[in-house]
PDB file of C-alpha atoms in Angstrom:
ATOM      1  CA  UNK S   1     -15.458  -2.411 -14.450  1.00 51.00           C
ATOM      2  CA  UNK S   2     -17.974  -0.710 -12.797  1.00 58.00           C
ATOM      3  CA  UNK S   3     -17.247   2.057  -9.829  1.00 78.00           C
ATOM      4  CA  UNK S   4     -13.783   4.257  -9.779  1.00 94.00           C
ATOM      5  CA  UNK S   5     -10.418   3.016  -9.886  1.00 97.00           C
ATOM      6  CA  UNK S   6      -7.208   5.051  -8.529  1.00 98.00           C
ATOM      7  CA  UNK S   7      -3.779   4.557  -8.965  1.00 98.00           C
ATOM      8  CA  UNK S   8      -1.772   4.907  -6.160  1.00 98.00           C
ATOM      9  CA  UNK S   9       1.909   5.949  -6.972  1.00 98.00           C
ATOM     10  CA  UNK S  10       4.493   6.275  -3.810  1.00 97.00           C
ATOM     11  CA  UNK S  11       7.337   8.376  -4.742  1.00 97.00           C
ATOM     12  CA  UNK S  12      10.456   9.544  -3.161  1.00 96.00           C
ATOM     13  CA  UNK S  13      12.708  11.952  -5.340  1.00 97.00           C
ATOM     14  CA  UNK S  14      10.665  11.138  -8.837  1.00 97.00           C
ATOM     15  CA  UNK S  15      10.361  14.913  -9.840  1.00 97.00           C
ATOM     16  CA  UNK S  16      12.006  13.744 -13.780  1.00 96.00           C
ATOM     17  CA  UNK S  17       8.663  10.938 -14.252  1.00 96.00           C
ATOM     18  CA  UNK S  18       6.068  12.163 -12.057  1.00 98.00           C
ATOM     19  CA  UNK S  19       4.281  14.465 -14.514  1.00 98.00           C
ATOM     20  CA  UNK S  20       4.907  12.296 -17.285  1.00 98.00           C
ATOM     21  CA  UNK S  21       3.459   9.090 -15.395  1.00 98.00           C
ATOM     22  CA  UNK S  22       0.441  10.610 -14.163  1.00 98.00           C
ATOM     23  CA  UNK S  23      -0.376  12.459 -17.636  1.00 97.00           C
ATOM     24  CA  UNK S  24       0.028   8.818 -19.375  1.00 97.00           C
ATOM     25  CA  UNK S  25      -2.540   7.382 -16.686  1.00 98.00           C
ATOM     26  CA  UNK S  26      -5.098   9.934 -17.317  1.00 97.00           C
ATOM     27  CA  UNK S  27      -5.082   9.996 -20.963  1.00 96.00           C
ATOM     28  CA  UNK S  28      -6.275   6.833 -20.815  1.00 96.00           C
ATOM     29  CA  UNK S  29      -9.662   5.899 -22.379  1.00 88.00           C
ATOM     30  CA  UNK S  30     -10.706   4.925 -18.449  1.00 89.00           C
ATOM     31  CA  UNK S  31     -11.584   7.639 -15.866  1.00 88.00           C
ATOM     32  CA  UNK S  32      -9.114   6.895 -13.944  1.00 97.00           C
ATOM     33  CA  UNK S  33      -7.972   8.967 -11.039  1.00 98.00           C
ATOM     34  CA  UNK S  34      -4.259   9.507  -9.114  1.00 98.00           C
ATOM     35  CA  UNK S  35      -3.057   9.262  -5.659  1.00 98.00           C
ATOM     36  CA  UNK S  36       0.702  10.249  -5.300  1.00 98.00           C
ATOM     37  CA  UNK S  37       2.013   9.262  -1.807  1.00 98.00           C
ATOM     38  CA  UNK S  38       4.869  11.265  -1.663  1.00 98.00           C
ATOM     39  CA  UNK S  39       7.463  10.685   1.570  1.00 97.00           C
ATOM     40  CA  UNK S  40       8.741  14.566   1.696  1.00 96.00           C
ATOM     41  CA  UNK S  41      10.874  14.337  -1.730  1.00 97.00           C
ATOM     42  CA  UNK S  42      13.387  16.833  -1.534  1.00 97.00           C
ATOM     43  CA  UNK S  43      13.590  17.241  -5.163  1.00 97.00           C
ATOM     44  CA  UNK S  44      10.288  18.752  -4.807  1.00 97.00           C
ATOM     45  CA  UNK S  45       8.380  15.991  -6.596  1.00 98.00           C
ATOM     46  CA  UNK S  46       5.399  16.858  -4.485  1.00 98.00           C
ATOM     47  CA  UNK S  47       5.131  20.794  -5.499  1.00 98.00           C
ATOM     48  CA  UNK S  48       5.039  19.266  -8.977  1.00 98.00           C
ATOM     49  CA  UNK S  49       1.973  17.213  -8.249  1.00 98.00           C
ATOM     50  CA  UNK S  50       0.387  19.804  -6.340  1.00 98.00           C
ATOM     51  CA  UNK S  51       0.781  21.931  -9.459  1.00 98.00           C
ATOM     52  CA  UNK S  52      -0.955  19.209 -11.396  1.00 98.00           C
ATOM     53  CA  UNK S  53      -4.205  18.768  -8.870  1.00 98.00           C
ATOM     54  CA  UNK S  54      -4.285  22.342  -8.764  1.00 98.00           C
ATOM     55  CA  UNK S  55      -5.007  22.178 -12.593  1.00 97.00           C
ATOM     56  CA  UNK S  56      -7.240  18.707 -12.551  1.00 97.00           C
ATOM     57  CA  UNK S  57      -9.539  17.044  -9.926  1.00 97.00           C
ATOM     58  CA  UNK S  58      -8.557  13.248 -10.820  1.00 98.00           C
ATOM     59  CA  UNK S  59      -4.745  14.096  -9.185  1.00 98.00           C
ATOM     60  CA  UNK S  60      -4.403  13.949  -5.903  1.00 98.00           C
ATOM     61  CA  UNK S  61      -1.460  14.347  -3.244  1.00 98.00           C
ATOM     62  CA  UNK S  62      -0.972  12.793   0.407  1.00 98.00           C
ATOM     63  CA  UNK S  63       1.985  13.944   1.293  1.00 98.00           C
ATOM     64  CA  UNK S  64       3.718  12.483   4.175  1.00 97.00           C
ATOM     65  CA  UNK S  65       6.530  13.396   6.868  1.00 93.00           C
ATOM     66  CA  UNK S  66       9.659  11.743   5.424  1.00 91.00           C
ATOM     67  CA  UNK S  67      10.903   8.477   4.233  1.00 91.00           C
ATOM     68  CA  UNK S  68       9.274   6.009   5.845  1.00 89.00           C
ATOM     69  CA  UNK S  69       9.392   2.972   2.969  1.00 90.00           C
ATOM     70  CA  UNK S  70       7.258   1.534   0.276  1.00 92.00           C
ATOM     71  CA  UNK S  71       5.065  -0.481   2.142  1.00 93.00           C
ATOM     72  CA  UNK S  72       3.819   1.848   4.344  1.00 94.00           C
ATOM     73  CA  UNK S  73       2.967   4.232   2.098  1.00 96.00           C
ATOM     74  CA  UNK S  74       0.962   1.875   0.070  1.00 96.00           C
ATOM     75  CA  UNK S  75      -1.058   0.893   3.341  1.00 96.00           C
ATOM     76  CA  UNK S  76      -1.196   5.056   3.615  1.00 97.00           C
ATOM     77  CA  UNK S  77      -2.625   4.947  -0.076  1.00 98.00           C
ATOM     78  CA  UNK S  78      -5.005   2.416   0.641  1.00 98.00           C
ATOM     79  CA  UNK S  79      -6.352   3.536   3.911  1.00 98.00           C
ATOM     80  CA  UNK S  80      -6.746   6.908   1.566  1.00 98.00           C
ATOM     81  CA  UNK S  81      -8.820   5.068  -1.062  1.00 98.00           C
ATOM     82  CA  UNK S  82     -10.651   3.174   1.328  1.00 98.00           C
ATOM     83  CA  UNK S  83     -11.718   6.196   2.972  1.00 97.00           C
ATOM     84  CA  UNK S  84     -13.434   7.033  -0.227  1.00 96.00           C
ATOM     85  CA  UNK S  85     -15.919   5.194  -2.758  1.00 92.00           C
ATOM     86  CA  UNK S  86     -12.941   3.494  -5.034  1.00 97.00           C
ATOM     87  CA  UNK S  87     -13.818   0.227  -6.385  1.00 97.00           C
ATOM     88  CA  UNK S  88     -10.691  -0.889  -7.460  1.00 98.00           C
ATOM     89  CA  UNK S  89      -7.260   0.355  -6.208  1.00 98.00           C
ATOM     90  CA  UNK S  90      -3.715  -0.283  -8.017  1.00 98.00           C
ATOM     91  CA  UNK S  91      -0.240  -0.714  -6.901  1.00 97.00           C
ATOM     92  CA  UNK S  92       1.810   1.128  -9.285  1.00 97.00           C
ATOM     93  CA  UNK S  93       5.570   2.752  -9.659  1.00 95.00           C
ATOM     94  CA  UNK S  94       6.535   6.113 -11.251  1.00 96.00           C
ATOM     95  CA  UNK S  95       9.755   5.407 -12.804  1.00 93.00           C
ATOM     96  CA  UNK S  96       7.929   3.653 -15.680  1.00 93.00           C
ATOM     97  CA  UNK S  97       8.950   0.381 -14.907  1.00 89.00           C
ATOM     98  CA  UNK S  98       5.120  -0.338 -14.685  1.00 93.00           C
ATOM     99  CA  UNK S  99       4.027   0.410 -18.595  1.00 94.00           C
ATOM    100  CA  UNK S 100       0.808   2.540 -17.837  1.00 96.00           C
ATOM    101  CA  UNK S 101      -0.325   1.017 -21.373  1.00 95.00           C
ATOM    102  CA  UNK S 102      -0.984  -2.440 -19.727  1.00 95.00           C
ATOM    103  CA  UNK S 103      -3.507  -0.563 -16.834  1.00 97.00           C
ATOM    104  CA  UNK S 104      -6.545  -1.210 -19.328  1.00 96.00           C
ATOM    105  CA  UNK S 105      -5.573  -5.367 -19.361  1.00 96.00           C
ATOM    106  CA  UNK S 106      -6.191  -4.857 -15.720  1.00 97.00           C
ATOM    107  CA  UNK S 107      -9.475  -3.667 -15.524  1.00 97.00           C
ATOM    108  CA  UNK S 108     -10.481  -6.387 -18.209  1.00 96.00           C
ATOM    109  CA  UNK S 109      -9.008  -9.155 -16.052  1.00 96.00           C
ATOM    110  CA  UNK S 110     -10.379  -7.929 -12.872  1.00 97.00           C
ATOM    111  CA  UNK S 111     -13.971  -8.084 -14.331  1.00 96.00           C
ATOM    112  CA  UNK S 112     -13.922 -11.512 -13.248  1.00 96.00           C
ATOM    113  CA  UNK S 113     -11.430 -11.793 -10.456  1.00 97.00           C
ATOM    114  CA  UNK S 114     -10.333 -10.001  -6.544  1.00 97.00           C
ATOM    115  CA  UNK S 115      -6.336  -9.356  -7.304  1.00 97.00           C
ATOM    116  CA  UNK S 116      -4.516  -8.927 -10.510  1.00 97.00           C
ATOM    117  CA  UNK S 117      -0.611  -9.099 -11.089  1.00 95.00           C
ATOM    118  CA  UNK S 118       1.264  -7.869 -13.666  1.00 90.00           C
ATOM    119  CA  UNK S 119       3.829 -10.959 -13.990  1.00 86.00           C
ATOM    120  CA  UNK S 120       7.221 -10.858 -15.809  1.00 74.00           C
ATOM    121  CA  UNK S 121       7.568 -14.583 -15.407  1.00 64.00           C
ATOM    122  CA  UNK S 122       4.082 -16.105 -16.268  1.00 63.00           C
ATOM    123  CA  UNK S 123       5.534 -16.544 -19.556  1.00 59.00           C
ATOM    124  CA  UNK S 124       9.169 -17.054 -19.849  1.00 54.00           C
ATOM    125  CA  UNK S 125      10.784 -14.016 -18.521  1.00 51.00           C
ATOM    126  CA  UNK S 126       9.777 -10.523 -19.183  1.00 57.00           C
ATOM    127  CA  UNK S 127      12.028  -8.239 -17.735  1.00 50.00           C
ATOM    128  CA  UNK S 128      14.039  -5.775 -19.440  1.00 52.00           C
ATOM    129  CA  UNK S 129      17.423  -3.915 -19.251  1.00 55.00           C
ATOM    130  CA  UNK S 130      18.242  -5.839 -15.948  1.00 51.00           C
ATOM    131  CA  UNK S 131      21.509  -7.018 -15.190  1.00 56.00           C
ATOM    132  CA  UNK S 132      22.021 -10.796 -14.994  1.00 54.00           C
ATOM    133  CA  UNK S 133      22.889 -10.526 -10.546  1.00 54.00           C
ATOM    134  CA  UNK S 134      19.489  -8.836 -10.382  1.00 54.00           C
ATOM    135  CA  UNK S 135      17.450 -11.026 -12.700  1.00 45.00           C
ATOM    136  CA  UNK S 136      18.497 -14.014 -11.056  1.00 49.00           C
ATOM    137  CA  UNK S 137      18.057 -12.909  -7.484  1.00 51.00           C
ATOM    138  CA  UNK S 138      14.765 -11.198  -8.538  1.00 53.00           C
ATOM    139  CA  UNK S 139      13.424 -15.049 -10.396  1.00 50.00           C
ATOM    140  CA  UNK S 140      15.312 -16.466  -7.353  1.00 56.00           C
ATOM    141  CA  UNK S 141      13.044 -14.957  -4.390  1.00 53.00           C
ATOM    142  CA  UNK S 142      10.095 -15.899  -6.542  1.00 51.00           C
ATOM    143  CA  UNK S 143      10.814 -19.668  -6.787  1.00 53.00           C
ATOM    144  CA  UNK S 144      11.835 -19.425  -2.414  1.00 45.00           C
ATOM    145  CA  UNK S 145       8.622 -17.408  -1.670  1.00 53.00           C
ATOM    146  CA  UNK S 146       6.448 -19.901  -3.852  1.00 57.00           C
ATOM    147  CA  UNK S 147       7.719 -23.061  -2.229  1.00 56.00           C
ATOM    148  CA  UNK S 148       7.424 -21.275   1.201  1.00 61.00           C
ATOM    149  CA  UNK S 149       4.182 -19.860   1.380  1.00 65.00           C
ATOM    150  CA  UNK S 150       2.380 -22.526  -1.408  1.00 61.00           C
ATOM    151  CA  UNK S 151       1.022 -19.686  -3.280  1.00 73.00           C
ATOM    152  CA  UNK S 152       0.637 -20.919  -7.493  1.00 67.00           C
ATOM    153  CA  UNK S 153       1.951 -17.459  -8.743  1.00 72.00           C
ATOM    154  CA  UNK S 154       5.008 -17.200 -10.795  1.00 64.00           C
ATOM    155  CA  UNK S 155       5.731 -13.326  -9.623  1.00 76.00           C
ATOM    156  CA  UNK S 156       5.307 -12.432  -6.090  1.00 79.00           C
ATOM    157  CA  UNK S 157       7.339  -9.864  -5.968  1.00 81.00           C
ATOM    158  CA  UNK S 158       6.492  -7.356  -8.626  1.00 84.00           C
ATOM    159  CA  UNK S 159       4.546  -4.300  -7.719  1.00 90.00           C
ATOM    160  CA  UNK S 160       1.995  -3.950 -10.291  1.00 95.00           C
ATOM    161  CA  UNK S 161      -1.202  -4.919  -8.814  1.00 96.00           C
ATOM    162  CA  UNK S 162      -5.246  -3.789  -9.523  1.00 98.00           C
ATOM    163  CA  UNK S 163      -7.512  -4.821  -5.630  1.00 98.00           C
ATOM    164  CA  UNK S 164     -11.190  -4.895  -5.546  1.00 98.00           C
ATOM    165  CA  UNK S 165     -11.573  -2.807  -2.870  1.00 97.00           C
ATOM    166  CA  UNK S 166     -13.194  -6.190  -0.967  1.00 97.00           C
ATOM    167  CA  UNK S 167      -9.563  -7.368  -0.654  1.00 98.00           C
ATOM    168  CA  UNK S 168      -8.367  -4.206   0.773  1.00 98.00           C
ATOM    169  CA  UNK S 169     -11.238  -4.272   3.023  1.00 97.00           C
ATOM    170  CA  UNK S 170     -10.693  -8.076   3.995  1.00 96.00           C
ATOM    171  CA  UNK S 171      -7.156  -7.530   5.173  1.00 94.00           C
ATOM    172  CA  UNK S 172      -6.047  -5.997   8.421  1.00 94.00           C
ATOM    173  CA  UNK S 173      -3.801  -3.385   6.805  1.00 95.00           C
ATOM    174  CA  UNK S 174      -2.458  -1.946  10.248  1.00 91.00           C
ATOM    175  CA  UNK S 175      -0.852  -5.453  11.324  1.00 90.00           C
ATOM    176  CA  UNK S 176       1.170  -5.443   8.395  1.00 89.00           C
ATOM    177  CA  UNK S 177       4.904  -4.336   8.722  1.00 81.00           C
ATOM    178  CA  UNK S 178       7.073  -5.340   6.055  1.00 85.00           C
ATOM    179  CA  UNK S 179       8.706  -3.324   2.785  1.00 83.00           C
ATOM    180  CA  UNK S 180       9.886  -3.782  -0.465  1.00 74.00           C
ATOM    181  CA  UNK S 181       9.894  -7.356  -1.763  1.00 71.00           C
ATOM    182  CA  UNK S 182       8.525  -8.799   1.616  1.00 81.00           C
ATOM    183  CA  UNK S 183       5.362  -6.397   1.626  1.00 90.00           C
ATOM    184  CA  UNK S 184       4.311  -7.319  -2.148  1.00 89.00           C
ATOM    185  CA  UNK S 185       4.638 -11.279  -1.158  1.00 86.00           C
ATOM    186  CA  UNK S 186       2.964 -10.787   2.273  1.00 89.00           C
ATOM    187  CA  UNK S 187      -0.358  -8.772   0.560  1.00 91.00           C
ATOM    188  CA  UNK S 188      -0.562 -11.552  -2.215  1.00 89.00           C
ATOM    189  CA  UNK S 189      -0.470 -13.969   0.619  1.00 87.00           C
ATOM    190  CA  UNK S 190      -3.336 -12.651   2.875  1.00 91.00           C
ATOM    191  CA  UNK S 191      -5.777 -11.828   0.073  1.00 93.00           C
ATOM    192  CA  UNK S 192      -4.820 -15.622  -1.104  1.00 90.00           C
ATOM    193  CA  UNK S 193      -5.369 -17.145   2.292  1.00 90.00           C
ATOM    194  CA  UNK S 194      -8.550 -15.309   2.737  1.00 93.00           C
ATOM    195  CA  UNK S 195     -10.095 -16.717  -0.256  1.00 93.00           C
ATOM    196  CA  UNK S 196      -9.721 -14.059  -2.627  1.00 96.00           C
ATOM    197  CA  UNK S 197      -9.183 -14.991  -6.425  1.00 95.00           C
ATOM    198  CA  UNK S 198      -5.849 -14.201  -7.548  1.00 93.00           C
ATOM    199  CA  UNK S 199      -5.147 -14.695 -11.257  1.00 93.00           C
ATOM    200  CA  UNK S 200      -1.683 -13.275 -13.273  1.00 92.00           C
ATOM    201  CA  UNK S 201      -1.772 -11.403 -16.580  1.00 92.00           C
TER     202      UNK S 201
END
């Protein structure tokens, strides 16, 4: 994929993965780079990424008042990339719940594509170590969202995602206002409706 790509990783109180997430991302055979959005951890989570762009130029730290929730501090990341010459930008979590091992699938898929998602139910279910209440809520939503909004994708809820920066750019990020679940399903949704290719892996 030609241009940069950044990760952007929003963290609240993630000081026992954050060095061991971003280290995975950048030994990666990709020069890929790191924003952490961090929402004023008071584990100190952001003095340990601060340590680690001290030390190397593809980290970097925009660290933000308090806890103000996961969707605006992706819109905060984005805005951030967008600001800059990024080419693609990712969605990604710190706990390791998003395998950084999978990031290179991405940048294959969005060769020929606007929007990847990393699905756990394209193919059966791939989810692991949840309980049953939150698997079944989780597949739930997904089957509700698709029959609402008419969107073909088996997973709009997960949180693993690689933009062109064209979608980014093609969505009014400042009218969105919604968090969690709601704010992965209502970005899949606008870059859908605006004609953007959208494809699973």
């Amino acid at each position: 994929m030609p241009g940069r790509s950044l990760i952007v990783i929003p963290t609240y109180n993630e000081i026992e993965n954050i060095r061991q997430i971003v280290q995975a991302v950048l030994e990666l055979p990709h020069a890929l780079e790191v924003l952490v959005v961090d929402d004023n951890s008071p584990d100190g989570t952001a003095g340990a990424v601060a340590e680690l762009a001290a030390a190397e130029p593809r980290v970097h730290l925009l660290r933000r008042a308090g806890k103000m929730g996961l969707g605006s501090a992706y819109i905060a990341g984005f805005h951030w990339a967008l600001a800059r010459d990024y080419a693609v930008i990712f969605e990604m979590d710190a706990d390791f719940s998003h395998d950084p091992g999978a990031i290179p699938g991405f940048l294959d898929a969005i060769r020929e594509t606007d929007l990847v998602l990393g699905s756990r139910y394209l193919n059966g279910v791939t989810v692991i170590n949840w309980p049953l209440r939150r698997l079944v809520l989780s597949y739930g939503a997904n089957v509700y969202s698709r029959i609402l909004t008419g969107i073909p994708i088996r997973d709009l809820t997960g949180g693993f995602k690689a933009f062109r920066r064209e979608v980014l750019e093609g969505i009014d990020l400042d009218e969105l206002r919604s968090d969690g679940y709601s704010f992965q399903i209502e970005m899949t949704f606008h870059s859908w409706r605006a004609g953007f290719l959208v494809r699973e892996i």
